[in-house]
Short mmCIF file of C-alpha atoms and ligand atoms in Angstrom, two decimals:
data_model
loop_
_atom_site.label_atom_id
_atom_site.label_comp_id
_atom_site.label_asym_id
_atom_site.label_seq_id
_atom_site.Cartn_x
_atom_site.Cartn_y
_atom_site.Cartn_z
CA MET A 1 -65.53 -43.70 69.65
CA SER A 2 -64.19 -40.27 70.54
CA LEU A 3 -63.41 -38.93 73.98
CA ASN A 4 -65.23 -35.80 75.06
CA LEU A 5 -62.42 -33.79 76.57
CA HIS A 6 -64.79 -31.04 77.76
CA MET A 7 -66.31 -33.25 80.40
CA SER A 8 -64.83 -33.01 83.89
CA ALA A 9 -63.66 -36.62 83.79
CA ASN A 10 -63.42 -39.12 80.97
CA PRO A 11 -66.75 -40.94 81.10
CA GLY A 12 -66.45 -44.55 82.09
CA VAL A 13 -62.83 -44.17 83.16
CA SER A 14 -62.46 -44.37 86.89
CA PRO A 15 -58.98 -44.07 88.41
CA ASP A 16 -60.09 -46.83 90.77
CA ARG A 17 -60.45 -49.39 88.00
CA ARG A 18 -57.99 -52.29 88.33
CA VAL A 19 -56.01 -52.09 85.13
CA SER A 20 -52.57 -52.94 83.95
CA LEU A 21 -50.58 -49.74 84.18
CA GLY A 22 -47.44 -51.05 82.58
CA HIS A 23 -47.59 -49.76 79.03
CA GLY A 24 -44.41 -47.70 78.79
CA ARG A 25 -41.01 -49.25 78.26
CA PRO A 26 -40.76 -52.24 80.62
CA LEU A 27 -37.99 -52.10 83.21
CA VAL A 28 -36.01 -55.12 84.31
CA ALA A 29 -34.45 -54.51 87.72
CA ILE A 30 -32.97 -57.95 88.26
CA PRO A 31 -29.30 -58.44 89.14
CA GLY A 32 -28.31 -59.33 85.59
CA PRO A 33 -28.79 -59.18 82.77
CA SER A 34 -28.91 -55.48 83.47
CA VAL A 35 -30.40 -52.78 81.25
CA ILE A 36 -28.39 -52.74 78.03
CA PRO A 37 -27.85 -49.20 76.65
CA ASP A 38 -29.42 -48.47 73.26
CA ARG A 39 -25.97 -47.35 72.12
CA VAL A 40 -24.65 -50.85 72.77
CA LEU A 41 -27.66 -52.57 71.16
CA ASN A 42 -27.42 -50.36 68.09
CA ALA A 43 -23.68 -50.95 67.77
CA MET A 44 -24.32 -54.71 67.69
CA HIS A 45 -26.79 -54.48 64.83
CA ARG A 46 -24.57 -54.85 61.80
CA ALA A 47 -23.68 -57.21 59.02
CA MET A 48 -21.00 -59.84 59.51
CA PRO A 49 -17.57 -58.62 58.40
CA ASN A 50 -14.45 -60.43 57.23
CA ILE A 51 -13.25 -62.18 60.38
CA TYR A 52 -9.68 -62.85 59.22
CA GLU A 53 -8.41 -59.35 58.48
CA GLY A 54 -9.43 -55.72 58.43
CA ALA A 55 -11.66 -53.64 60.68
CA LEU A 56 -12.93 -56.45 62.91
CA VAL A 57 -9.44 -57.72 63.71
CA GLU A 58 -8.36 -54.16 64.51
CA LEU A 59 -11.40 -53.62 66.72
CA SER A 60 -10.83 -56.89 68.53
CA THR A 61 -7.09 -56.32 69.00
CA GLY A 62 -7.87 -52.92 70.50
CA ILE A 63 -10.39 -54.45 72.90
CA LEU A 64 -7.99 -57.24 73.95
CA ASN A 65 -5.27 -54.65 74.61
CA GLU A 66 -7.65 -52.50 76.64
CA ILE A 67 -9.74 -55.05 78.52
CA SER A 68 -7.25 -55.46 81.38
CA THR A 69 -7.81 -51.84 82.37
CA ILE A 70 -11.27 -52.82 83.65
CA PRO A 71 -10.06 -54.93 86.62
CA ARG A 72 -6.86 -52.82 86.72
CA THR A 73 -4.27 -55.45 85.97
CA SER A 74 -1.18 -55.69 83.81
CA GLY A 75 -1.95 -59.41 83.40
CA HIS A 76 -3.51 -61.17 80.44
CA GLY A 77 -7.22 -60.72 79.68
CA PHE A 78 -9.20 -63.44 77.89
CA ILE A 79 -12.62 -63.08 76.29
CA ALA A 80 -14.61 -66.24 75.57
CA ILE A 81 -17.99 -66.88 74.04
CA THR A 82 -19.74 -68.06 77.21
CA ASN A 83 -21.60 -66.90 80.30
CA GLY A 84 -20.39 -66.53 83.88
CA HIS A 85 -20.53 -70.28 84.50
CA GLY A 86 -18.22 -70.80 81.54
CA ALA A 87 -15.84 -68.15 82.84
CA TRP A 88 -15.71 -70.07 86.15
CA ASP A 89 -14.65 -73.16 84.18
CA MET A 90 -12.09 -71.18 82.18
CA ALA A 91 -10.48 -70.00 85.45
CA LEU A 92 -10.47 -73.45 87.06
CA SER A 93 -9.35 -75.49 84.06
CA ASN A 94 -6.42 -73.21 83.28
CA THR A 95 -4.91 -73.28 86.76
CA LEU A 96 -5.80 -76.54 88.55
CA SER A 97 -5.41 -80.29 88.27
CA ARG A 98 -7.68 -83.20 89.17
CA GLY A 99 -7.19 -83.99 92.84
CA ASP A 100 -6.11 -80.45 93.78
CA LYS A 101 -7.84 -78.93 96.75
CA VAL A 102 -9.51 -75.51 96.77
CA LEU A 103 -10.98 -73.47 99.60
CA VAL A 104 -14.29 -71.81 98.77
CA LEU A 105 -15.10 -68.78 100.92
CA GLU A 106 -18.86 -68.91 101.06
CA SER A 107 -21.09 -65.88 101.61
CA GLY A 108 -24.05 -66.90 99.48
CA ARG A 109 -25.13 -69.15 96.66
CA PHE A 110 -22.68 -68.04 93.97
CA ALA A 111 -19.43 -69.03 95.68
CA ILE A 112 -21.03 -72.43 96.31
CA GLY A 113 -21.86 -72.70 92.61
CA TRP A 114 -18.24 -72.02 91.63
CA GLY A 115 -17.15 -74.72 94.09
CA GLU A 116 -19.66 -77.17 92.60
CA ALA A 117 -18.16 -76.54 89.16
CA ALA A 118 -14.73 -77.40 90.59
CA THR A 119 -16.09 -80.60 92.16
CA VAL A 120 -17.42 -81.81 88.81
CA SER A 121 -13.92 -81.34 87.37
CA GLY A 122 -12.44 -83.62 90.04
CA VAL A 123 -11.15 -80.87 92.32
CA GLU A 124 -11.53 -81.39 96.05
CA VAL A 125 -13.57 -78.55 97.53
CA GLU A 126 -13.62 -77.38 101.12
CA VAL A 127 -16.15 -74.69 101.99
CA LEU A 128 -15.49 -72.12 104.70
CA HIS A 129 -18.91 -70.69 105.53
CA ALA A 130 -19.40 -67.09 106.59
CA PRO A 131 -21.94 -66.66 109.38
CA PRO A 132 -25.44 -66.50 107.82
CA ARG A 133 -26.21 -63.15 106.14
CA ARG A 134 -22.68 -61.88 106.68
CA ALA A 135 -19.52 -61.34 104.63
CA VAL A 136 -16.46 -63.58 104.61
CA ASP A 137 -14.47 -62.98 107.80
CA PRO A 138 -10.77 -62.43 106.92
CA ALA A 139 -9.71 -63.60 110.40
CA ALA A 140 -11.42 -66.97 109.83
CA VAL A 141 -9.63 -67.27 106.47
CA GLU A 142 -6.28 -66.57 108.13
CA GLU A 143 -6.95 -69.15 110.84
CA ARG A 144 -7.92 -71.84 108.31
CA LEU A 145 -4.88 -71.16 106.12
CA ARG A 146 -2.48 -71.19 109.09
CA ALA A 147 -3.77 -74.69 109.89
CA ASP A 148 -2.90 -75.84 106.35
CA LYS A 149 0.79 -76.21 107.16
CA ALA A 150 1.45 -78.59 104.26
CA HIS A 151 -0.10 -76.09 101.83
CA THR A 152 -2.48 -78.63 100.34
CA ILE A 153 -4.92 -75.83 99.43
CA LYS A 154 -4.02 -74.79 95.87
CA ALA A 155 -6.55 -72.00 95.35
CA ILE A 156 -8.93 -69.78 97.28
CA LEU A 157 -12.22 -68.95 95.54
CA VAL A 158 -14.34 -66.00 96.57
CA VAL A 159 -17.03 -63.75 95.09
CA GLN A 160 -16.65 -59.97 95.47
CA ILE A 161 -20.42 -59.44 95.40
CA ASP A 162 -22.58 -62.48 95.92
CA THR A 163 -25.60 -61.84 93.74
CA ALA A 164 -27.85 -64.17 95.75
CA SER A 165 -27.24 -62.89 99.27
CA SER A 166 -26.11 -59.38 98.13
CA VAL A 167 -23.10 -59.68 100.41
CA PHE A 168 -20.10 -57.51 99.54
CA ASN A 169 -16.74 -59.03 100.44
CA ASP A 170 -13.57 -57.07 101.22
CA ILE A 171 -11.18 -58.54 98.66
CA ALA A 172 -8.13 -56.56 99.84
CA ALA A 173 -8.70 -57.60 103.47
CA ILE A 174 -8.93 -61.27 102.48
CA ARG A 175 -5.60 -60.86 100.60
CA ARG A 176 -4.02 -59.48 103.77
CA ALA A 177 -5.32 -62.51 105.67
CA ILE A 178 -3.78 -64.88 103.10
CA ASP A 179 -0.46 -63.03 103.39
CA ALA A 180 -0.62 -63.00 107.18
CA ALA A 181 -0.92 -66.79 107.08
CA GLY A 182 1.99 -66.92 104.63
CA HIS A 183 -0.05 -69.14 102.33
CA PRO A 184 0.92 -69.58 98.65
CA ALA A 185 -2.52 -70.55 97.25
CA LEU A 186 -3.81 -68.79 94.12
CA TYR A 187 -6.36 -66.11 94.94
CA MET A 188 -9.30 -66.23 92.50
CA VAL A 189 -12.13 -63.69 92.60
CA ASP A 190 -15.51 -63.75 90.83
CA CYS A 191 -16.37 -60.13 89.93
CA ILE A 192 -19.27 -60.92 87.61
CA ALA A 193 -21.73 -58.80 89.61
CA SER A 194 -19.27 -56.13 90.63
CA LEU A 195 -16.96 -55.13 87.74
CA GLY A 196 -18.02 -51.74 86.48
CA CYS A 197 -20.05 -51.18 89.66
CA VAL A 198 -17.67 -50.99 92.62
CA PRO A 199 -13.93 -50.41 93.05
CA TYR A 200 -11.75 -53.34 92.09
CA GLU A 201 -7.94 -53.35 91.87
CA MET A 202 -6.72 -56.77 90.76
CA ASP A 203 -2.99 -56.02 90.92
CA ALA A 204 -3.00 -53.69 93.91
CA TRP A 205 -5.01 -56.23 95.88
CA GLY A 206 -2.84 -59.18 94.87
CA VAL A 207 -5.51 -61.16 93.04
CA ASP A 208 -4.19 -63.93 90.76
CA VAL A 209 -7.31 -64.67 88.69
CA THR A 210 -10.36 -62.45 88.12
CA VAL A 211 -13.56 -63.73 86.54
CA GLY A 212 -16.12 -61.49 84.81
CA GLY A 213 -19.19 -61.60 82.59
CA SER A 214 -20.61 -59.17 80.06
CA GLN A 215 -24.21 -58.76 81.15
CA LYS A 216 -24.06 -57.00 84.50
CA GLY A 217 -21.97 -53.89 85.22
CA LEU A 218 -20.34 -54.10 81.79
CA MET A 219 -23.66 -53.39 80.01
CA VAL A 220 -23.33 -55.92 77.14
CA PRO A 221 -25.84 -58.74 76.55
CA PRO A 222 -25.00 -62.15 78.05
CA GLY A 223 -22.56 -64.11 75.93
CA LEU A 224 -19.05 -63.02 76.90
CA GLY A 225 -17.08 -64.51 79.78
CA PHE A 226 -13.80 -62.93 80.91
CA THR A 227 -10.80 -64.20 82.83
CA TRP A 228 -7.75 -62.18 83.77
CA ALA A 229 -4.57 -63.92 84.86
CA GLY A 230 -1.60 -62.50 86.75
CA ASP A 231 1.95 -63.89 86.59
CA LYS A 232 1.43 -66.43 89.37
CA ALA A 233 -1.67 -67.79 87.63
CA MET A 234 0.18 -68.03 84.30
CA GLU A 235 2.93 -69.98 86.09
CA ALA A 236 0.37 -72.40 87.61
CA HIS A 237 -1.21 -72.69 84.17
CA LYS A 238 1.92 -74.37 82.77
CA SER A 239 1.33 -77.50 84.83
CA ALA A 240 -2.49 -77.37 85.13
CA GLY A 241 -3.86 -80.83 84.41
CA LEU A 242 -7.42 -79.65 83.78
CA ARG A 243 -6.42 -77.69 80.67
CA SER A 244 -8.88 -78.26 77.85
CA SER A 245 -8.82 -77.29 74.22
CA TYR A 246 -11.50 -74.60 74.18
CA TRP A 247 -10.60 -72.70 77.36
CA ASP A 248 -6.83 -72.98 77.00
CA TRP A 249 -5.11 -69.68 77.77
CA THR A 250 -1.90 -70.63 75.94
CA LYS A 251 -3.67 -71.34 72.67
CA ARG A 252 -5.65 -68.12 73.03
CA ILE A 253 -2.39 -66.15 73.44
CA THR A 254 -0.08 -67.94 71.02
CA GLY A 255 -2.48 -69.35 68.40
CA GLU A 256 -1.04 -68.43 65.01
CA SER A 257 -3.88 -66.17 63.87
CA HIS A 258 -6.39 -63.81 65.38
CA TYR A 259 -9.03 -66.55 65.04
CA TRP A 260 -7.46 -68.33 68.04
CA ARG A 261 -7.93 -65.36 70.38
CA TYR A 262 -11.50 -66.70 70.66
CA HIS A 263 -10.66 -70.31 69.82
CA GLY A 264 -12.82 -70.00 66.74
CA THR A 265 -15.09 -67.43 65.17
CA PRO A 266 -15.07 -64.25 67.27
CA PRO A 267 -18.23 -63.05 69.04
CA ILE A 268 -18.56 -60.35 66.38
CA SER A 269 -21.78 -58.63 67.44
CA HIS A 270 -20.77 -58.76 71.08
CA LEU A 271 -17.39 -57.23 70.29
CA TYR A 272 -19.09 -54.28 68.61
CA GLY A 273 -21.31 -53.96 71.67
CA LEU A 274 -18.39 -54.28 74.07
CA ARG A 275 -16.45 -51.61 72.15
CA GLU A 276 -19.37 -49.22 72.63
CA ALA A 277 -19.70 -50.14 76.33
CA LEU A 278 -15.97 -49.57 76.90
CA ASP A 279 -16.30 -46.18 75.22
CA MET A 280 -19.23 -45.32 77.49
CA ILE A 281 -17.21 -46.40 80.55
CA ALA A 282 -14.28 -44.24 79.42
CA GLU A 283 -16.57 -41.25 78.76
CA GLU A 284 -18.15 -41.42 82.21
CA GLY A 285 -14.93 -42.42 84.00
CA MET A 286 -14.65 -45.51 86.18
CA GLU A 287 -14.44 -43.52 89.42
CA ASN A 288 -17.63 -41.64 88.47
CA ILE A 289 -19.33 -44.94 87.68
CA TRP A 290 -18.43 -46.28 91.12
CA ALA A 291 -19.70 -43.05 92.74
CA ARG A 292 -22.98 -43.23 90.79
CA HIS A 293 -23.51 -46.82 91.92
CA ALA A 294 -22.83 -45.77 95.53
CA VAL A 295 -25.47 -43.02 95.29
CA PHE A 296 -28.11 -45.33 93.82
CA ALA A 297 -27.33 -48.08 96.33
CA SER A 298 -27.67 -45.57 99.12
CA ALA A 299 -31.08 -44.52 97.72
CA VAL A 300 -32.24 -48.14 97.60
CA ARG A 301 -31.06 -48.72 101.16
CA ALA A 302 -32.72 -45.51 102.41
CA ALA A 303 -36.05 -46.69 100.99
CA ILE A 304 -35.66 -50.11 102.58
CA GLU A 305 -34.71 -48.63 105.96
CA THR A 306 -37.99 -46.70 105.89
CA TRP A 307 -40.09 -49.61 104.61
CA ALA A 308 -38.67 -52.02 107.20
CA ALA A 309 -41.29 -53.20 109.69
CA PRO A 310 -41.96 -56.15 112.01
CA ASN A 311 -43.19 -59.05 109.79
CA GLY A 312 -42.35 -56.90 106.78
CA LEU A 313 -39.23 -56.20 104.77
CA GLU A 314 -35.69 -56.30 106.11
CA PHE A 315 -32.19 -56.40 104.64
CA ASN A 316 -30.81 -59.87 104.11
CA VAL A 317 -27.31 -58.63 104.92
CA THR A 318 -27.16 -57.66 108.58
CA ASP A 319 -23.88 -55.69 108.59
CA PRO A 320 -24.40 -52.36 106.75
CA ALA A 321 -20.73 -52.37 105.66
CA ALA A 322 -21.25 -55.69 103.86
CA ARG A 323 -24.21 -54.53 101.72
CA ALA A 324 -23.44 -54.55 98.00
CA ASP A 325 -23.72 -51.46 95.79
CA SER A 326 -25.02 -53.40 92.78
CA VAL A 327 -27.77 -55.64 94.18
CA THR A 328 -29.89 -55.74 97.33
CA THR A 329 -31.62 -58.83 98.71
CA LEU A 330 -34.65 -58.25 100.90
CA LEU A 331 -36.26 -60.72 103.27
CA THR A 332 -40.02 -60.43 103.08
CA GLY A 333 -41.35 -61.63 106.47
CA SER A 334 -45.12 -62.16 106.14
CA ILE A 335 -45.20 -60.61 102.65
CA ASP A 336 -45.55 -63.10 99.77
CA PRO A 337 -42.61 -62.30 97.47
CA ALA A 338 -44.16 -64.18 94.53
CA ARG A 339 -47.27 -61.98 94.74
CA LEU A 340 -45.15 -58.83 95.04
CA ARG A 341 -43.14 -59.77 91.96
CA GLN A 342 -46.32 -60.66 90.09
CA ILE A 343 -47.98 -57.30 90.80
CA CYS A 344 -44.85 -55.42 89.75
CA ASP A 345 -44.40 -57.51 86.61
CA GLN A 346 -47.96 -57.91 85.36
CA GLN A 347 -49.53 -54.66 86.44
CA ALA A 348 -46.62 -52.24 86.30
CA GLY A 349 -44.05 -53.50 83.80
CA LEU A 350 -41.31 -53.84 86.42
CA THR A 351 -39.41 -57.10 86.84
CA VAL A 352 -37.67 -57.54 90.18
CA GLY A 353 -35.43 -60.51 90.96
CA LEU A 354 -36.38 -63.81 92.54
CA GLY A 355 -34.71 -64.52 95.84
CA ILE A 356 -32.32 -67.46 95.69
CA GLY A 357 -30.73 -69.48 98.45
CA ASN A 358 -32.02 -67.40 101.38
CA GLU A 359 -33.95 -68.59 104.41
CA GLY A 360 -37.65 -67.77 104.03
CA GLY A 361 -39.19 -65.40 101.50
CA SER A 362 -36.99 -62.94 99.64
CA PHE A 363 -36.59 -60.93 96.48
CA ARG A 364 -33.79 -58.90 94.92
CA ILE A 365 -33.42 -55.48 93.40
CA GLY A 366 -30.66 -55.15 90.83
CA HIS A 367 -29.11 -51.67 90.74
CA MET A 368 -26.16 -52.19 88.44
CA GLY A 369 -25.04 -50.72 85.16
CA HIS A 370 -26.82 -48.28 82.89
CA LEU A 371 -29.17 -46.58 85.38
CA SER A 372 -30.53 -43.12 86.10
CA PRO A 373 -32.54 -41.54 88.93
CA PRO A 374 -35.87 -42.05 87.07
CA MET A 375 -35.08 -45.74 86.78
CA ILE A 376 -34.03 -46.14 90.44
CA LEU A 377 -36.84 -43.99 91.85
CA GLY A 378 -39.31 -45.59 89.45
CA THR A 379 -38.27 -49.03 90.62
CA LEU A 380 -38.54 -48.10 94.30
CA GLY A 381 -41.83 -46.24 93.80
CA THR A 382 -43.35 -49.17 91.95
CA ILE A 383 -42.28 -51.65 94.64
CA GLU A 384 -43.74 -49.31 97.25
CA ALA A 385 -47.03 -49.09 95.33
CA ALA A 386 -47.20 -52.88 95.09
CA LEU A 387 -46.51 -53.22 98.82
CA THR A 388 -49.26 -50.67 99.51
CA ALA A 389 -51.69 -52.49 97.21
CA MET A 390 -50.96 -55.72 99.08
CA GLY A 391 -51.55 -54.08 102.48
CA ALA A 392 -48.02 -55.11 103.45
CA PRO A 393 -46.66 -54.03 106.83
CA MET A 394 -44.51 -50.96 106.14
CA GLY A 395 -42.68 -48.56 108.44
CA GLY A 396 -43.44 -45.70 106.07
CA SER A 397 -42.98 -44.41 102.55
CA GLY A 398 -39.37 -44.84 101.49
CA ILE A 399 -39.50 -42.64 98.42
CA ALA A 400 -38.72 -39.36 100.16
CA ALA A 401 -35.69 -40.93 101.84
CA ALA A 402 -34.46 -42.37 98.54
CA SER A 403 -34.97 -39.10 96.73
CA ALA A 404 -33.09 -37.24 99.49
CA ARG A 405 -30.03 -39.45 98.90
CA ILE A 406 -30.16 -38.65 95.20
CA ALA A 407 -30.65 -34.95 95.96
CA ALA A 408 -27.52 -35.02 98.11
CA ALA A 409 -25.54 -36.03 95.03
CA MET A 410 -27.09 -33.29 92.84
CA GLN A 411 -25.92 -29.72 92.43
CA GLY A 412 -28.65 -27.28 93.33
C1 PLP B 501 -24.48 -63.79 87.42
C2 PLP B 501 -23.39 -64.36 88.22
C3 PLP B 501 -22.79 -65.60 87.90
C4 PLP B 501 -23.29 -66.48 86.81
O1 PLP B 501 -23.27 -65.88 85.56
P1 PLP B 501 -24.07 -66.56 84.34
O2 PLP B 501 -23.78 -65.65 83.21
O3 PLP B 501 -25.51 -66.61 84.72
O4 PLP B 501 -23.53 -67.93 84.15
C5 PLP B 501 -21.72 -66.00 88.67
N1 PLP B 501 -21.28 -65.27 89.70
C6 PLP B 501 -21.84 -64.10 90.04
C7 PLP B 501 -21.31 -63.33 91.21
C8 PLP B 501 -22.91 -63.62 89.33
O5 PLP B 501 -23.49 -62.47 89.67
#
């Protein structure tokens, strides 16, 4: 059958027909895994090399020497074949002993998850809750630590960006609170959803252990877990009773051959991908990456501010200063978030994130990593179209506001 292009409209094709519109490249706008650059994917597609000597060992040694520049530390960086949950375990097992007590600073589901991992390992966990939908309050941390006169708390666990609530915590301010209380506990920070998205200064902020993962701001498929350890953490490591063969930092540093840097066969394809991602980060410049994330986050927030309506959407995080630049959680009021996600996914090729651990309905927009204005505006425009199709209560169209924020960062 051929189309008669001379007719005023294609016969039988009405723009009102309900069809799936999502036939271009699908877009996944969940808070990890993020969009992986084609450059990284292509770099990973290669035959397996000699793992004992030659180019791979050189590539890997270069990466291990360079990886500590990402969280800005002069401490050791470790790369393991694992996901973020494994990296949590690597941090805990290398520094703590059964029966030790840790203080988890909760501001969403992810800090709780890290604490649960510690509990399973026989660590006693106390949770200091932030007020609902708010960031960790440094003053509350100081007060709790001052009360711990015997210094029974061995470590403080916090998440820089909690990917469930989309709370952004002030890591430097929490350090100042720990110092003000004169408390010696190790300070451990999960940056899985924030490294390569927002400023982070491990050494300048006095962080002892940083935890990362490959698949969010670092633009590499899931499969690599990172820990970075400062001097104080390496000292605690010497007497850590939870040390286990696979995660052990000492073996990974001193093991007699390169093979032990990964406690076994290296994650070859991922290392090629990571090399490419580190090159892309260096080409763009970390400060520029942070600025780009700030612009896109501001565009997302501008759209939401306009969409917000009684019984409709609202920010999960109430304090504007505590809203993350890599992920935004929205509460959905009377709007069915499952239906919204379904319309976006099945009719438009856009996957937005499930809400997790929030009161009532919610969903999440991931805005981390390898993103451009067409991707951000496309995501927001598609969500807006789905809300419109659903007849959702909306304060107005957010697209102009989002586009204005992007325009403000452009040179005319
Ligand atoms: C994604 C994420 C995790 C868990 O990572 P997995 O790779 O899914 O195990 C932990 N913490 C934060 C803050 C995260 O964003």
